[in-house]
C-alpha cells in the first residue's frame, strides 16, 4: 500500500493546487486560498467519512493531508506564474489522484460493510465532491454537473474493481487495473471531448 | 406503518423527479441529473440523520431510496415531455410526500429522545432541506426562503402531531390528521397564493 | 466559566442578528429569516461538532442557543429600523463573540484529544463558518474569503492561547488574554482597513 499512499498524497497535492489556483484567480485573500485548497483536496473524503460515520475523519486522523495542503498553498504563492505551463503535469497528478481517491473510497466503504452500490457511491463522493464544494463556495455551478465525464470514469473504474474482487483476482492487480481504467477513460474523454448525454428531449418525443 | 412507507417512497419519487427536472432544464449532464435527483430526494433526511447522529443514515440504511431515485431518473430521461402535463399529479405526490417526511422526521427525532422543539426542527429539516441543497447546487437562492409557505405548513403539522401525542390520541389517527393539516395548508396556500410576511419595515416604524 | 457562557450567548445573539438582517435585506420571508439567523449563529459550532463527532451537537445539546436565536429574530422584526444606528454596539458583540467562539471551539477540540493544529482549525471553524454558510445560502461569495482579516485574528488568538497553555499559564488569564488579542486585531484591522495579501503575481515573477 505504500505506493498507493504516496499517490494519494500526490493526488491531494494536485487537488489542493487546483483549489488554490481557482481561489487566486478569484482574488481571494490568503485565508480564502487556504480554505479553497483545503476543501478541494480533502472535501470529498471528509464528506464520505461523515456519511459513513468513519471517525476520526480523513484529515483529522492523518495530519499529512494538512501538511500537503500547506505546501501546495505556499507553492502557489511562490510559483503561481510558473504553474500554468506545467498544466499537463498537474492534469496527470490530478487524474491519477482521482483514480486512487475513487478506489480508496470504495475500499473504505467495503471495509465498513456497506452494500456494493453504497461503496461505489462512496468512491465517487471521495473523488468528486471536493470539486463540488469548491464550486459551491466560489459560486459556480459545479463543473462536474455539466461537462467532464470525470464521474463516469470513476463509476466505471469502481465497477471494474468490484467485478475483479468478486472473482477474487489479486488485490494489487485489481487496484492497478481499475485505476488504469479510470485514468484511461478520463484522458480519452478529455482528448476527444466526450460528454454525457443531456435530457433535452425525451427519447419518445416525436 | 406499511402505507406510510409506501407514501414515503412515493414522496421520494416525487422529490427525485423534481430534482431531475430542474437539472435537465439547466442542461446538466446525466451525472448532474442523478446527483440533483439524489440530493433533492434524500438530502433532507440525510442532513437530519447526520445532525442527530443516526447511522446508518437514511439512504445507506435502506437501499429502496436509491432504487426509487434511479427509477425517477430513468423515468425523466424517457418521458420528460410527458411529465409536464402531469404537473398536478406530481404536486399531489410532492405535497403528500412532505407531510410524511415531516412526521417521520419528527418521530425519528422523538425516538432519539430529543426535546420536542428539536424533533420538530428535524421534521422540517427532513421535508425542506433536500430542496435547499438542490437550490444551492444549482446556484439559486433557496426558493423556500422567499416564497412558499411550505415550511410553515410543516411546522403547523408537526405542532398538531405533538399536541395530539401529548393527549395520547391514537397514533395512527394523529399521524393521518397531522399529515392532512400539512397537505391542506400547503394546497390552500398555493391556491390562494399566501405568503409569509417579510421584514420590510419594522412594526413600530413611523 | 459563567461569564464566558454569557458572552457565548451574547455572541450568538449578535451573529443571529446579523443573519436576520442580511435575510431581511434580501426580502426573505419569515422562515428564510429564521433559517439564516440560525445558520449564522450556530452553523460554525454545528460544523465543528459534526467534524469531530461531538454529539449531541451544540444547539441540540443546549436549547439556550435556539431561544437566543428566536429572540434575535423577534427583535429584528420589531426593531429593524432601530438596529442600524446601533451598528457599533453590534460590531462589539460580534467581535467579542468570535473571540469566545474561537477559544471555546479550540478548547472543545483539545478536550477531544485532537492535535493542536486540528484544535486551532476547530476554533476557526466555530467562529467563521456560520458566516460562510450564510453567504452560500444567500448566493454570495463568502465575505471571509475576500476581505476581512477576521480569520487571521482568530488564528492569532488561538496560537496565543496554545502557547500560554503550553507554559501552564492560569487558564482564565489565558482565555481573557487570547480573546483580547482577537478583539484587538479585528478592531484595528477594521479601523485601518488591513487586508491579507492576494496571489496576483508570485514573488519571483520578474
Short mmCIF file of C-alpha atoms in Angstrom, two decimals, chain B:
data_model
loop_
_atom_site.label_atom_id
_atom_site.label_comp_id
_atom_site.label_asym_id
_atom_site.label_seq_id
_atom_site.Cartn_x
_atom_site.Cartn_y
_atom_site.Cartn_z
CA UNK B 1 -46.81 1.64 9.03
CA UNK B 2 -46.90 -0.09 5.63
CA UNK B 3 -48.98 2.58 3.95
CA UNK B 4 -46.75 5.29 5.43
CA UNK B 5 -43.68 3.54 4.00
CA UNK B 6 -45.30 3.43 0.56
CA UNK B 7 -46.12 7.14 0.79
CA UNK B 8 -42.53 7.81 1.92
CA UNK B 9 -41.28 6.07 -1.23
CA UNK B 10 -43.82 7.87 -3.44
CA UNK B 11 -42.75 11.18 -1.89
CA UNK B 12 -39.11 10.28 -2.55
CA UNK B 13 -40.04 9.57 -6.16
CA UNK B 14 -41.79 12.94 -6.49
CA UNK B 15 -38.83 14.78 -4.95
CA UNK B 16 -36.34 12.93 -7.17
CA UNK B 17 -38.41 13.79 -10.21
CA UNK B 18 -38.47 17.46 -9.29
CA UNK B 19 -34.69 17.44 -8.86
CA UNK B 20 -34.16 15.65 -12.18
CA UNK B 21 -36.43 18.11 -13.97
CA UNK B 22 -34.58 21.12 -12.57
CA UNK B 23 -31.27 19.55 -13.61
CA UNK B 24 -32.45 18.82 -17.12
CA UNK B 25 -33.75 22.38 -17.50
CA UNK B 26 -30.27 23.60 -16.53
CA UNK B 27 -28.72 21.32 -19.15
CA UNK B 28 -26.84 19.25 -16.62
CA UNK B 29 -25.47 16.01 -17.99
CA UNK B 30 -26.63 12.58 -16.84
CA UNK B 31 -24.40 12.64 -13.78
CA UNK B 32 -25.68 16.07 -12.78
CA UNK B 33 -29.26 14.87 -13.17
CA UNK B 34 -28.59 11.89 -10.92
CA UNK B 35 -26.90 13.96 -8.22
CA UNK B 36 -29.63 16.57 -8.23
CA UNK B 37 -32.40 13.96 -8.10
CA UNK B 38 -30.49 12.31 -5.27
CA UNK B 39 -29.95 15.32 -3.03
CA UNK B 40 -33.48 16.61 -3.60
CA UNK B 41 -34.98 13.27 -2.66
CA UNK B 42 -32.86 12.21 0.31
CA UNK B 43 -30.87 15.35 1.21
CA UNK B 44 -33.24 16.45 3.95
CA UNK B 45 -33.32 13.08 5.71
CA UNK B 46 -29.57 12.72 5.23
CA UNK B 47 -28.90 16.06 6.92
CA UNK B 48 -31.31 15.14 9.74
CA UNK B 49 -29.53 11.84 10.34
CA UNK B 50 -26.10 13.48 10.38
CA UNK B 51 -27.31 16.13 12.83
CA UNK B 52 -28.79 13.62 15.26
CA UNK B 53 -26.08 11.00 14.70
CA UNK B 54 -28.47 8.37 13.35
CA UNK B 55 -26.27 5.90 11.49
CA UNK B 56 -26.57 4.30 9.03
CA UNK B 57 -28.16 7.41 7.52
CA UNK B 58 -31.40 7.13 5.56
CA UNK B 59 -30.28 6.07 2.07
CA UNK B 60 -27.38 3.95 3.34
CA UNK B 61 -29.63 2.02 5.70
CA UNK B 62 -32.43 1.38 3.18
CA UNK B 63 -31.47 0.81 -0.45
CA UNK B 64 -35.04 1.33 -1.63
CA UNK B 65 -34.34 5.06 -1.67
CA UNK B 66 -31.52 4.64 -4.19
CA UNK B 67 -33.66 2.33 -6.32
CA UNK B 68 -36.54 4.83 -6.27
CA UNK B 69 -34.22 7.65 -7.33
CA UNK B 70 -32.78 5.52 -10.13
CA UNK B 71 -36.26 4.81 -11.45
CA UNK B 72 -37.15 8.50 -11.26
CA UNK B 73 -34.05 9.43 -13.29
CA UNK B 74 -34.76 6.83 -15.98
CA UNK B 75 -38.38 7.98 -16.00
CA UNK B 76 -37.27 11.58 -16.57
CA UNK B 77 -35.00 10.56 -19.44
CA UNK B 78 -37.74 8.56 -21.13
CA UNK B 79 -40.77 10.72 -20.56
CA UNK B 80 -39.63 14.24 -19.93
CA UNK B 81 -42.06 15.84 -22.37
CA UNK B 82 -44.94 13.85 -20.93
CA UNK B 83 -44.22 14.82 -17.34
CA UNK B 84 -45.08 18.49 -17.68
CA UNK B 85 -48.81 17.89 -18.25
CA UNK B 86 -48.84 15.66 -15.17
CA UNK B 87 -47.70 18.56 -13.00
CA UNK B 88 -50.79 18.43 -10.81
CA UNK B 89 -50.34 14.74 -10.11
CA UNK B 90 -46.78 15.35 -9.01
CA UNK B 91 -47.78 18.32 -6.90
CA UNK B 92 -50.07 15.90 -5.10
CA UNK B 93 -47.29 13.32 -4.59
CA UNK B 94 -44.93 16.06 -3.54
CA UNK B 95 -47.35 17.52 -1.02
CA UNK B 96 -48.25 14.15 0.45
CA UNK B 97 -44.52 13.44 0.47
CA UNK B 98 -43.56 16.46 2.55
CA UNK B 99 -46.31 15.73 5.03
CA UNK B 100 -44.95 12.22 5.56
CA UNK B 101 -41.32 13.38 5.55
CA UNK B 102 -42.14 15.93 8.23
CA UNK B 103 -43.89 13.50 10.53
CA UNK B 104 -41.40 10.65 10.02
CA UNK B 105 -38.55 13.08 10.74
CA UNK B 106 -40.31 14.30 13.84
CA UNK B 107 -40.95 10.74 15.03
CA UNK B 108 -37.32 9.84 14.43
CA UNK B 109 -36.26 12.85 16.49
CA UNK B 110 -38.54 11.79 19.33
CA UNK B 111 -37.28 8.20 19.14
CA UNK B 112 -33.78 9.61 19.74
CA UNK B 113 -35.10 11.28 22.90
CA UNK B 114 -34.65 14.79 21.54
CA UNK B 115 -36.58 17.71 23.07
CA UNK B 116 -39.86 18.46 21.24
CA UNK B 117 -38.55 21.67 19.68
CA UNK B 118 -35.55 19.84 18.22
CA UNK B 119 -37.76 16.98 17.00
CA UNK B 120 -40.00 19.50 15.19
CA UNK B 121 -36.95 21.10 13.62
CA UNK B 122 -35.83 17.63 12.48
CA UNK B 123 -39.23 17.10 10.86
CA UNK B 124 -38.85 20.38 8.98
CA UNK B 125 -35.24 19.67 8.02
CA UNK B 126 -36.35 16.31 6.58
CA UNK B 127 -39.05 17.91 4.46
CA UNK B 128 -37.33 21.10 3.41
CA UNK B 129 -33.56 20.75 3.14
CA UNK B 130 -33.48 18.45 0.14
CA UNK B 131 -34.85 21.38 -1.80
CA UNK B 132 -32.44 23.80 -0.16
CA UNK B 133 -29.43 21.69 -1.12
CA UNK B 134 -30.82 21.37 -4.67
CA UNK B 135 -31.11 25.14 -4.91
CA UNK B 136 -27.61 25.74 -3.53
CA UNK B 137 -26.09 23.29 -6.03
CA UNK B 138 -27.91 24.95 -8.90
CA UNK B 139 -26.93 28.39 -7.68
CA UNK B 140 -30.43 29.54 -6.90
CA UNK B 141 -31.41 31.40 -3.78
CA UNK B 142 -33.34 28.68 -1.99
CA UNK B 143 -36.95 29.06 -3.06
CA UNK B 144 -38.14 28.19 0.39
CA UNK B 145 -36.59 31.38 1.77
CA UNK B 146 -38.64 33.59 -0.45
CA UNK B 147 -41.97 32.25 -1.42
CA UNK B 148 -43.75 29.13 -0.48
CA UNK B 149 -45.47 28.75 2.82
CA UNK B 150 -44.24 25.16 2.61
CA UNK B 151 -42.16 25.28 5.79
CA UNK B 152 -44.94 26.81 7.84
CA UNK B 153 -47.24 24.01 6.78
CA UNK B 154 -44.69 21.50 8.08
CA UNK B 155 -44.34 23.42 11.31
CA UNK B 156 -48.10 23.54 11.83
CA UNK B 157 -48.49 19.83 11.13
CA UNK B 158 -45.63 18.99 13.47
CA UNK B 159 -47.16 21.04 16.27
CA UNK B 160 -50.55 19.39 15.78
CA UNK B 161 -48.89 15.98 15.95
CA UNK B 162 -47.10 16.84 19.20
CA UNK B 163 -50.29 18.15 20.80
CA UNK B 164 -52.22 15.02 19.83
CA UNK B 165 -49.40 12.84 21.08
CA UNK B 166 -49.42 14.75 24.34
CA UNK B 167 -53.09 13.92 24.80
CA UNK B 168 -52.28 10.30 23.98
CA UNK B 169 -54.53 10.26 20.94
CA UNK B 170 -54.33 7.10 18.83
CA UNK B 171 -51.01 7.07 16.97
CA UNK B 172 -52.36 6.28 13.50
CA UNK B 173 -55.09 8.87 13.79
CA UNK B 174 -52.58 11.50 14.94
CA UNK B 175 -50.31 10.77 12.00
CA UNK B 176 -53.07 10.96 9.41
CA UNK B 177 -54.69 14.03 10.95
CA UNK B 178 -51.38 15.95 11.18
CA UNK B 179 -50.44 14.95 7.64
CA UNK B 180 -53.82 16.26 6.47
CA UNK B 181 -53.14 19.60 8.16
CA UNK B 182 -49.86 19.92 6.24
CA UNK B 183 -51.47 18.92 2.94
CA UNK B 184 -54.39 21.28 3.48
CA UNK B 185 -52.28 24.33 4.42
CA UNK B 186 -49.90 23.82 1.55
CA UNK B 187 -52.63 23.26 -1.01
CA UNK B 188 -54.64 26.26 0.16
CA UNK B 189 -51.55 28.45 0.26
CA UNK B 190 -50.71 27.56 -3.32
CA UNK B 191 -54.29 28.09 -4.49
CA UNK B 192 -54.67 31.42 -2.70
CA UNK B 193 -51.02 32.47 -3.17
CA UNK B 194 -50.49 33.04 0.53
CA UNK B 195 -47.09 34.27 1.64
CA UNK B 196 -45.35 34.80 4.93
CA UNK B 197 -44.68 38.40 5.96
CA UNK B 198 -41.33 39.95 5.13
CA UNK B 199 -39.34 42.37 7.24
CA UNK B 200 -39.50 45.43 5.08
CA UNK B 201 -40.19 47.87 7.85
CA UNK B 202 -40.47 47.06 11.48
CA UNK B 203 -43.76 47.24 13.30
CA UNK B 204 -43.00 50.43 15.12
CA UNK B 205 -41.61 52.44 12.25
CA UNK B 206 -43.50 55.64 11.89
#
